[in-house]
Amino acid sequence: MSAAWWRRLRAYVTPPPLAAEPWRIALDGCPLAQRLDASRQNELRRLVGVFLARKRFLALAGAELSDATCALIAMQACLPVLRQGPRTLRGWRDILVYPGEFRVKRSHHDDRSGVVTEGDDVLIGEAWEYGPLVLSLADVQLDLAQPWDGYNVVVHEIAHKLDMLDGPPDGVPPLPPSIPRRQWIVAFQRAFDLLSNDVARGRDTLIDPYAAESPDEFFAVVSELHWSQPSVLRRADATVAGLLEAYYGPSSAPA
């Protein structure tokens, strides 16, 4: 086997890190990545190279996607897998990007009456269990412009993807051996129940009330807070904040 053939094979199996100039441009545009230490930036650069080589971006409804924009989306998508590695991004390929909010047809089933109604939901992001990641470009750009406001649609949807690695979303992604599954379930269920009770009673909450929709949405919303407003998450629930730090690694947000 020649050395040149072996290099080509390795590049196919493990794509190289993002090249220096595209990496610099993407880093300049992504405050969440700028604050990582050098070691984690190097790992992120490697992951972004893998992501861009193995995923396919599709612009829909007139959205305009440049190479730089794709790199910025990839950079945010790879932040949540810095500790878990590129295998956690397996099982899907496409990123569908709309210019802004998009409509999705839904069937709503009333458990009491048995009546099924059809309607449209207006979304800024969506993750399918065996399908694409869907994003609003306007909201991706807003998150980059306001990185510390507690919201990040790419992180939110990647959290759903991680959650769905072992089946339908339930707020419990596959966990490393260092995090006891029972400890995670007890802590997250308790925090979800407390939030749901506060939302039902009309109380103000530190965590976005949308997290009370379901345990999987709770996991996705607190994942956003971990990367964008960890101090708020710690005030809301220090146990959940600690478990997310063990799962994702330290946040890069300002203290």
PDB file of N, CA, C and O in Angstrom, residues 41-105:
ATOM      1  N   GLN A  41     -10.604  24.235  21.544  1.00  0.00           N
ATOM      2  CA  GLN A  41     -10.720  24.822  20.204  1.00  0.00           C
ATOM      3  C   GLN A  41     -10.146  23.881  19.154  1.00  0.00           C
ATOM      4  O   GLN A  41     -10.725  23.716  18.064  1.00  0.00           O
ATOM      5  N   ASN A  42      -9.026  23.251  19.454  1.00  0.00           N
ATOM      6  CA  ASN A  42      -8.438  22.306  18.500  1.00  0.00           C
ATOM      7  C   ASN A  42      -9.372  21.122  18.264  1.00  0.00           C
ATOM      8  O   ASN A  42      -9.520  20.647  17.129  1.00  0.00           O
ATOM      9  N   GLU A  43      -9.990  20.625  19.332  1.00  0.00           N
ATOM     10  CA  GLU A  43     -10.929  19.522  19.182  1.00  0.00           C
ATOM     11  C   GLU A  43     -12.156  19.966  18.394  1.00  0.00           C
ATOM     12  O   GLU A  43     -12.658  19.226  17.532  1.00  0.00           O
ATOM     13  N   LEU A  44     -12.629  21.175  18.659  1.00  0.00           N
ATOM     14  CA  LEU A  44     -13.777  21.693  17.912  1.00  0.00           C
ATOM     15  C   LEU A  44     -13.442  21.826  16.431  1.00  0.00           C
ATOM     16  O   LEU A  44     -14.263  21.480  15.569  1.00  0.00           O
ATOM     17  N   ARG A  45     -12.261  22.305  16.128  1.00  0.00           N
ATOM     18  CA  ARG A  45     -11.850  22.435  14.725  1.00  0.00           C
ATOM     19  C   ARG A  45     -11.862  21.079  14.033  1.00  0.00           C
ATOM     20  O   ARG A  45     -12.295  20.954  12.875  1.00  0.00           O
ATOM     21  N   ARG A  46     -11.387  20.049  14.736  1.00  0.00           N
ATOM     22  CA  ARG A  46     -11.412  18.692  14.170  1.00  0.00           C
ATOM     23  C   ARG A  46     -12.839  18.226  13.931  1.00  0.00           C
ATOM     24  O   ARG A  46     -13.168  17.681  12.865  1.00  0.00           O
ATOM     25  N   LEU A  47     -13.715  18.452  14.899  1.00  0.00           N
ATOM     26  CA  LEU A  47     -15.107  18.027  14.776  1.00  0.00           C
ATOM     27  C   LEU A  47     -15.827  18.761  13.648  1.00  0.00           C
ATOM     28  O   LEU A  47     -16.637  18.168  12.928  1.00  0.00           O
ATOM     29  N   VAL A  48     -15.558  20.046  13.503  1.00  0.00           N
ATOM     30  CA  VAL A  48     -16.186  20.819  12.429  1.00  0.00           C
ATOM     31  C   VAL A  48     -15.767  20.265  11.069  1.00  0.00           C
ATOM     32  O   VAL A  48     -16.579  20.172  10.137  1.00  0.00           O
ATOM     33  N   GLY A  49     -14.504  19.883  10.937  1.00  0.00           N
ATOM     34  CA  GLY A  49     -14.062  19.277   9.682  1.00  0.00           C
ATOM     35  C   GLY A  49     -14.819  18.003   9.376  1.00  0.00           C
ATOM     36  O   GLY A  49     -15.236  17.762   8.230  1.00  0.00           O
ATOM     37  N   VAL A  50     -15.025  17.160  10.382  1.00  0.00           N
ATOM     38  CA  VAL A  50     -15.799  15.930  10.207  1.00  0.00           C
ATOM     39  C   VAL A  50     -17.242  16.255   9.849  1.00  0.00           C
ATOM     40  O   VAL A  50     -17.821  15.657   8.929  1.00  0.00           O
ATOM     41  N   PHE A  51     -17.827  17.200  10.555  1.00  0.00           N
ATOM     42  CA  PHE A  51     -19.230  17.564  10.325  1.00  0.00           C
ATOM     43  C   PHE A  51     -19.439  18.039   8.889  1.00  0.00           C
ATOM     44  O   PHE A  51     -20.360  17.589   8.188  1.00  0.00           O
ATOM     45  N   LEU A  52     -18.603  18.953   8.440  1.00  0.00           N
ATOM     46  CA  LEU A  52     -18.774  19.509   7.096  1.00  0.00           C
ATOM     47  C   LEU A  52     -18.523  18.464   6.018  1.00  0.00           C
ATOM     48  O   LEU A  52     -19.119  18.525   4.934  1.00  0.00           O
ATOM     49  N   ALA A  53     -17.665  17.491   6.292  1.00  0.00           N
ATOM     50  CA  ALA A  53     -17.392  16.446   5.302  1.00  0.00           C
ATOM     51  C   ALA A  53     -18.528  15.436   5.204  1.00  0.00           C
ATOM     52  O   ALA A  53     -18.770  14.873   4.132  1.00  0.00           O
ATOM     53  N   ARG A  54     -19.255  15.230   6.310  1.00  0.00           N
ATOM     54  CA  ARG A  54     -20.229  14.137   6.353  1.00  0.00           C
ATOM     55  C   ARG A  54     -21.688  14.587   6.336  1.00  0.00           C
ATOM     56  O   ARG A  54     -22.578  13.747   6.207  1.00  0.00           O
ATOM     57  N   LYS A  55     -21.926  15.883   6.477  1.00  0.00           N
ATOM     58  CA  LYS A  55     -23.297  16.390   6.434  1.00  0.00           C
ATOM     59  C   LYS A  55     -23.522  17.159   5.144  1.00  0.00           C
ATOM     60  O   LYS A  55     -22.589  17.651   4.518  1.00  0.00           O
ATOM     61  N   ARG A  56     -24.790  17.270   4.763  1.00  0.00           N
ATOM     62  CA  ARG A  56     -25.155  17.978   3.532  1.00  0.00           C
ATOM     63  C   ARG A  56     -26.106  19.114   3.881  1.00  0.00           C
ATOM     64  O   ARG A  56     -27.138  18.903   4.511  1.00  0.00           O
ATOM     65  N   PHE A  57     -25.760  20.340   3.473  1.00  0.00           N
ATOM     66  CA  PHE A  57     -26.597  21.504   3.709  1.00  0.00           C
ATOM     67  C   PHE A  57     -27.493  21.750   2.500  1.00  0.00           C
ATOM     68  O   PHE A  57     -27.023  21.742   1.356  1.00  0.00           O
ATOM     69  N   LEU A  58     -28.765  21.975   2.760  1.00  0.00           N
ATOM     70  CA  LEU A  58     -29.734  22.248   1.701  1.00  0.00           C
ATOM     71  C   LEU A  58     -30.473  23.539   2.031  1.00  0.00           C
ATOM     72  O   LEU A  58     -31.124  23.648   3.074  1.00  0.00           O
ATOM     73  N   ALA A  59     -30.361  24.541   1.147  1.00  0.00           N
ATOM     74  CA  ALA A  59     -31.046  25.816   1.328  1.00  0.00           C
ATOM     75  C   ALA A  59     -32.441  25.728   0.723  1.00  0.00           C
ATOM     76  O   ALA A  59     -32.609  25.319  -0.432  1.00  0.00           O
ATOM     77  N   LEU A  60     -33.454  26.106   1.501  1.00  0.00           N
ATOM     78  CA  LEU A  60     -34.843  26.009   1.079  1.00  0.00           C
ATOM     79  C   LEU A  60     -35.501  27.390   1.076  1.00  0.00           C
ATOM     80  O   LEU A  60     -35.094  28.285   1.824  1.00  0.00           O
ATOM     81  N   ALA A  61     -36.520  27.537   0.224  1.00  0.00           N
ATOM     82  CA  ALA A  61     -37.373  28.731   0.197  1.00  0.00           C
ATOM     83  C   ALA A  61     -36.573  30.021   0.030  1.00  0.00           C
ATOM     84  O   ALA A  61     -36.916  31.057   0.600  1.00  0.00           O
ATOM     85  N   GLY A  62     -35.501  29.953  -0.735  1.00  0.00           N
ATOM     86  CA  GLY A  62     -34.728  31.154  -1.020  1.00  0.00           C
ATOM     87  C   GLY A  62     -33.645  31.489  -0.022  1.00  0.00           C
ATOM     88  O   GLY A  62     -33.006  32.547  -0.120  1.00  0.00           O
ATOM     89  N   ALA A  63     -33.403  30.626   0.936  1.00  0.00           N
ATOM     90  CA  ALA A  63     -32.313  30.877   1.887  1.00  0.00           C
ATOM     91  C   ALA A  63     -30.973  30.893   1.143  1.00  0.00           C
ATOM     92  O   ALA A  63     -30.772  30.148   0.191  1.00  0.00           O
ATOM     93  N   GLU A  64     -30.068  31.754   1.586  1.00  0.00           N
ATOM     94  CA  GLU A  64     -28.756  31.861   0.965  1.00  0.00           C
ATOM     95  C   GLU A  64     -27.706  31.340   1.941  1.00  0.00           C
ATOM     96  O   GLU A  64     -27.544  31.870   3.038  1.00  0.00           O
ATOM     97  N   LEU A  65     -26.995  30.306   1.521  1.00  0.00           N
ATOM     98  CA  LEU A  65     -26.010  29.651   2.375  1.00  0.00           C
ATOM     99  C   LEU A  65     -24.620  29.787   1.762  1.00  0.00           C
ATOM    100  O   LEU A  65     -24.361  29.289   0.678  1.00  0.00           O
ATOM    101  N   SER A  66     -23.732  30.462   2.457  1.00  0.00           N
ATOM    102  CA  SER A  66     -22.335  30.532   2.044  1.00  0.00           C
ATOM    103  C   SER A  66     -21.542  29.455   2.788  1.00  0.00           C
ATOM    104  O   SER A  66     -22.018  28.860   3.767  1.00  0.00           O
ATOM    105  N   ASP A  67     -20.315  29.221   2.343  1.00  0.00           N
ATOM    106  CA  ASP A  67     -19.452  28.280   3.053  1.00  0.00           C
ATOM    107  C   ASP A  67     -19.226  28.735   4.492  1.00  0.00           C
ATOM    108  O   ASP A  67     -19.174  27.915   5.417  1.00  0.00           O
ATOM    109  N   ALA A  68     -19.104  30.055   4.680  1.00  0.00           N
ATOM    110  CA  ALA A  68     -18.872  30.585   6.027  1.00  0.00           C
ATOM    111  C   ALA A  68     -20.068  30.330   6.931  1.00  0.00           C
ATOM    112  O   ALA A  68     -19.916  29.976   8.105  1.00  0.00           O
ATOM    113  N   THR A  69     -21.281  30.493   6.390  1.00  0.00           N
ATOM    114  CA  THR A  69     -22.488  30.249   7.184  1.00  0.00           C
ATOM    115  C   THR A  69     -22.585  28.779   7.560  1.00  0.00           C
ATOM    116  O   THR A  69     -22.923  28.444   8.703  1.00  0.00           O
ATOM    117  N   CYS A  70     -22.289  27.897   6.628  1.00  0.00           N
ATOM    118  CA  CYS A  70     -22.313  26.458   6.933  1.00  0.00           C
ATOM    119  C   CYS A  70     -21.301  26.124   8.023  1.00  0.00           C
ATOM    120  O   CYS A  70     -21.585  25.324   8.923  1.00  0.00           O
ATOM    121  N   ALA A  71     -20.125  26.751   7.969  1.00  0.00           N
ATOM    122  CA  ALA A  71     -19.107  26.501   8.996  1.00  0.00           C
ATOM    123  C   ALA A  71     -19.572  26.996  10.362  1.00  0.00           C
ATOM    124  O   ALA A  71     -19.319  26.350  11.387  1.00  0.00           O
ATOM    125  N   LEU A  72     -20.276  28.127  10.394  1.00  0.00           N
ATOM    126  CA  LEU A  72     -20.787  28.656  11.660  1.00  0.00           C
ATOM    127  C   LEU A  72     -21.864  27.753  12.248  1.00  0.00           C
ATOM    128  O   LEU A  72     -21.918  27.548  13.465  1.00  0.00           O
ATOM    129  N   ILE A  73     -22.722  27.213  11.395  1.00  0.00           N
ATOM    130  CA  ILE A  73     -23.723  26.260  11.876  1.00  0.00           C
ATOM    131  C   ILE A  73     -23.035  25.003  12.399  1.00  0.00           C
ATOM    132  O   ILE A  73     -23.357  24.488  13.476  1.00  0.00           O
ATOM    133  N   ALA A  74     -22.062  24.513  11.640  1.00  0.00           N
ATOM    134  CA  ALA A  74     -21.329  23.317  12.062  1.00  0.00           C
ATOM    135  C   ALA A  74     -20.621  23.540  13.391  1.00  0.00           C
ATOM    136  O   ALA A  74     -20.593  22.652  14.256  1.00  0.00           O
ATOM    137  N   MET A  75     -20.052  24.719  13.572  1.00  0.00           N
ATOM    138  CA  MET A  75     -19.325  25.020  14.809  1.00  0.00           C
ATOM    139  C   MET A  75     -20.255  24.939  16.013  1.00  0.00           C
ATOM    140  O   MET A  75     -19.922  24.342  17.044  1.00  0.00           O
ATOM    141  N   GLN A  76     -21.446  25.522  15.890  1.00  0.00           N
ATOM    142  CA  GLN A  76     -22.403  25.475  16.998  1.00  0.00           C
ATOM    143  C   GLN A  76     -22.946  24.059  17.205  1.00  0.00           C
ATOM    144  O   GLN A  76     -23.193  23.642  18.339  1.00  0.00           O
ATOM    145  N   ALA A  77     -23.109  23.326  16.117  1.00  0.00           N
ATOM    146  CA  ALA A  77     -23.606  21.948  16.229  1.00  0.00           C
ATOM    147  C   ALA A  77     -22.591  21.042  16.910  1.00  0.00           C
ATOM    148  O   ALA A  77     -22.988  20.062  17.566  1.00  0.00           O
ATOM    149  N   CYS A  78     -21.317  21.348  16.773  1.00  0.00           N
ATOM    150  CA  CYS A  78     -20.280  20.490  17.340  1.00  0.00           C
ATOM    151  C   CYS A  78     -19.946  20.833  18.789  1.00  0.00           C
ATOM    152  O   CYS A  78     -19.336  20.011  19.484  1.00  0.00           O
ATOM    153  N   LEU A  79     -20.315  22.005  19.266  1.00  0.00           N
ATOM    154  CA  LEU A  79     -20.053  22.342  20.667  1.00  0.00           C
ATOM    155  C   LEU A  79     -20.612  21.292  21.626  1.00  0.00           C
ATOM    156  O   LEU A  79     -19.907  20.856  22.543  1.00  0.00           O
ATOM    157  N   PRO A  80     -21.884  20.847  21.444  1.00  0.00           N
ATOM    158  CA  PRO A  80     -22.433  19.873  22.399  1.00  0.00           C
ATOM    159  C   PRO A  80     -21.789  18.492  22.337  1.00  0.00           C
ATOM    160  O   PRO A  80     -22.045  17.677  23.224  1.00  0.00           O
ATOM    161  N   VAL A  81     -20.982  18.215  21.316  1.00  0.00           N
ATOM    162  CA  VAL A  81     -20.360  16.886  21.235  1.00  0.00           C
ATOM    163  C   VAL A  81     -18.857  16.937  21.482  1.00  0.00           C
ATOM    164  O   VAL A  81     -18.141  15.976  21.209  1.00  0.00           O
ATOM    165  N   LEU A  82     -18.366  18.058  22.004  1.00  0.00           N
ATOM    166  CA  LEU A  82     -16.938  18.173  22.295  1.00  0.00           C
ATOM    167  C   LEU A  82     -16.460  17.047  23.197  1.00  0.00           C
ATOM    168  O   LEU A  82     -15.374  16.501  23.010  1.00  0.00           O
ATOM    169  N   ARG A  83     -17.261  16.704  24.198  1.00  0.00           N
ATOM    170  CA  ARG A  83     -16.851  15.666  25.147  1.00  0.00           C
ATOM    171  C   ARG A  83     -17.221  14.270  24.650  1.00  0.00           C
ATOM    172  O   ARG A  83     -16.504  13.310  24.922  1.00  0.00           O
ATOM    173  N   GLN A  84     -18.328  14.145  23.921  1.00  0.00           N
ATOM    174  CA  GLN A  84     -18.829  12.827  23.542  1.00  0.00           C
ATOM    175  C   GLN A  84     -18.260  12.324  22.212  1.00  0.00           C
ATOM    176  O   GLN A  84     -18.293  11.126  21.936  1.00  0.00           O
ATOM    177  N   GLY A  85     -17.782  13.224  21.352  1.00  0.00           N
ATOM    178  CA  GLY A  85     -17.122  12.799  20.126  1.00  0.00           C
ATOM    179  C   GLY A  85     -18.048  12.725  18.921  1.00  0.00           C
ATOM    180  O   GLY A  85     -19.281  12.778  19.039  1.00  0.00           O
ATOM    181  N   PRO A  86     -17.463  12.590  17.715  1.00  0.00           N
ATOM    182  CA  PRO A  86     -18.234  12.672  16.474  1.00  0.00           C
ATOM    183  C   PRO A  86     -19.226  11.541  16.271  1.00  0.00           C
ATOM    184  O   PRO A  86     -20.185  11.696  15.510  1.00  0.00           O
ATOM    185  N   ARG A  87     -19.046  10.402  16.927  1.00  0.00           N
ATOM    186  CA  ARG A  87     -20.007   9.304  16.739  1.00  0.00           C
ATOM    187  C   ARG A  87     -21.408   9.675  17.212  1.00  0.00           C
ATOM    188  O   ARG A  87     -22.389   9.084  16.776  1.00  0.00           O
ATOM    189  N   THR A  88     -21.503  10.643  18.095  1.00  0.00           N
ATOM    190  CA  THR A  88     -22.820  11.054  18.576  1.00  0.00           C
ATOM    191  C   THR A  88     -23.579  11.881  17.542  1.00  0.00           C
ATOM    192  O   THR A  88     -24.737  12.217  17.759  1.00  0.00           O
ATOM    193  N   LEU A  89     -22.937  12.189  16.420  1.00  0.00           N
ATOM    194  CA  LEU A  89     -23.619  12.880  15.319  1.00  0.00           C
ATOM    195  C   LEU A  89     -24.007  11.900  14.209  1.00  0.00           C
ATOM    196  O   LEU A  89     -24.353  12.313  13.108  1.00  0.00           O
ATOM    197  N   ARG A  90     -23.998  10.614  14.523  1.00  0.00           N
ATOM    198  CA  ARG A  90     -24.298   9.601  13.510  1.00  0.00           C
ATOM    199  C   ARG A  90     -25.814   9.486  13.280  1.00  0.00           C
ATOM    200  O   ARG A  90     -26.620   9.982  14.058  1.00  0.00           O
ATOM    201  N   GLY A  91     -26.166   8.802  12.177  1.00  0.00           N
ATOM    202  CA  GLY A  91     -27.560   8.432  11.955  1.00  0.00           C
ATOM    203  C   GLY A  91     -28.379   9.426  11.155  1.00  0.00           C
ATOM    204  O   GLY A  91     -29.558   9.185  10.916  1.00  0.00           O
ATOM    205  N   TRP A  92     -27.774  10.526  10.727  1.00  0.00           N
ATOM    206  CA  TRP A  92     -28.491  11.502   9.907  1.00  0.00           C
ATOM    207  C   TRP A  92     -27.483  12.281   9.076  1.00  0.00           C
ATOM    208  O   TRP A  92     -26.297  12.299   9.396  1.00  0.00           O
ATOM    209  N   ARG A  93     -27.967  12.924   8.032  1.00  0.00           N
ATOM    210  CA  ARG A  93     -27.033  13.571   7.114  1.00  0.00           C
ATOM    211  C   ARG A  93     -27.374  15.025   6.803  1.00  0.00           C
ATOM    212  O   ARG A  93     -26.486  15.856   6.708  1.00  0.00           O
ATOM    213  N   ASP A  94     -28.642  15.353   6.628  1.00  0.00           N
ATOM    214  CA  ASP A  94     -29.019  16.624   6.026  1.00  0.00           C
ATOM    215  C   ASP A  94     -29.340  17.711   7.044  1.00  0.00           C
ATOM    216  O   ASP A  94     -29.947  17.458   8.092  1.00  0.00           O
ATOM    217  N   ILE A  95     -28.951  18.941   6.699  1.00  0.00           N
ATOM    218  CA  ILE A  95     -29.350  20.141   7.435  1.00  0.00           C
ATOM    219  C   ILE A  95     -30.149  20.995   6.463  1.00  0.00           C
ATOM    220  O   ILE A  95     -29.616  21.473   5.456  1.00  0.00           O
ATOM    221  N   LEU A  96     -31.442  21.143   6.738  1.00  0.00           N
ATOM    222  CA  LEU A  96     -32.330  21.943   5.892  1.00  0.00           C
ATOM    223  C   LEU A  96     -32.423  23.338   6.495  1.00  0.00           C
ATOM    224  O   LEU A  96     -32.740  23.494   7.675  1.00  0.00           O
ATOM    225  N   VAL A  97     -32.161  24.348   5.685  1.00  0.00           N
ATOM    226  CA  VAL A  97     -32.108  25.721   6.201  1.00  0.00           C
ATOM    227  C   VAL A  97     -33.122  26.590   5.467  1.00  0.00           C
ATOM    228  O   VAL A  97     -33.062  26.746   4.243  1.00  0.00           O
ATOM    229  N   TYR A  98     -34.067  27.141   6.235  1.00  0.00           N
ATOM    230  CA  TYR A  98     -35.043  28.105   5.722  1.00  0.00           C
ATOM    231  C   TYR A  98     -34.548  29.521   6.022  1.00  0.00           C
ATOM    232  O   TYR A  98     -33.767  29.722   6.960  1.00  0.00           O
ATOM    233  N   PRO A  99     -35.039  30.520   5.293  1.00  0.00           N
ATOM    234  CA  PRO A  99     -34.620  31.903   5.586  1.00  0.00           C
ATOM    235  C   PRO A  99     -35.042  32.357   6.981  1.00  0.00           C
ATOM    236  O   PRO A  99     -34.338  33.130   7.632  1.00  0.00           O
ATOM    237  N   GLY A 100     -36.212  31.919   7.436  1.00  0.00           N
ATOM    238  CA  GLY A 100     -36.736  32.303   8.745  1.00  0.00           C
ATOM    239  C   GLY A 100     -37.644  31.213   9.274  1.00  0.00           C
ATOM    240  O   GLY A 100     -37.432  30.027   9.000  1.00  0.00           O
ATOM    241  N   GLU A 101     -38.658  31.599  10.041  1.00  0.00           N
ATOM    242  CA  GLU A 101     -39.606  30.623  10.573  1.00  0.00           C
ATOM    243  C   GLU A 101     -40.235  29.808   9.448  1.00  0.00           C
ATOM    244  O   GLU A 101     -40.405  30.293   8.327  1.00  0.00           O
ATOM    245  N   PHE A 102     -40.585  28.564   9.754  1.00  0.00           N
ATOM    246  CA  PHE A 102     -41.207  27.708   8.758  1.00  0.00           C
ATOM    247  C   PHE A 102     -42.396  26.991   9.387  1.00  0.00           C
ATOM    248  O   PHE A 102     -42.486  26.856  10.612  1.00  0.00           O
ATOM    249  N   ARG A 103     -43.308  26.566   8.539  1.00  0.00           N
ATOM    250  CA  ARG A 103     -44.535  25.911   9.003  1.00  0.00           C
ATOM    251  C   ARG A 103     -44.442  24.403   8.802  1.00  0.00           C
ATOM    252  O   ARG A 103     -43.925  23.933   7.785  1.00  0.00           O
ATOM    253  N   VAL A 104     -44.953  23.676   9.787  1.00  0.00           N
ATOM    254  CA  VAL A 104     -44.982  22.220   9.731  1.00  0.00           C
ATOM    255  C   VAL A 104     -46.394  21.760  10.050  1.00  0.00           C
ATOM    256  O   VAL A 104     -46.986  22.203  11.039  1.00  0.00           O
ATOM    257  N   LYS A 105     -46.946  20.898   9.203  1.00  0.00           N
ATOM    258  CA  LYS A 105     -48.288  20.374   9.449  1.00  0.00           C
ATOM    259  C   LYS A 105     -48.244  19.344  10.566  1.00  0.00           C
ATOM    260  O   LYS A 105     -47.379  18.471  10.597  1.00  0.00           O
TER     261      LYS A 105
END
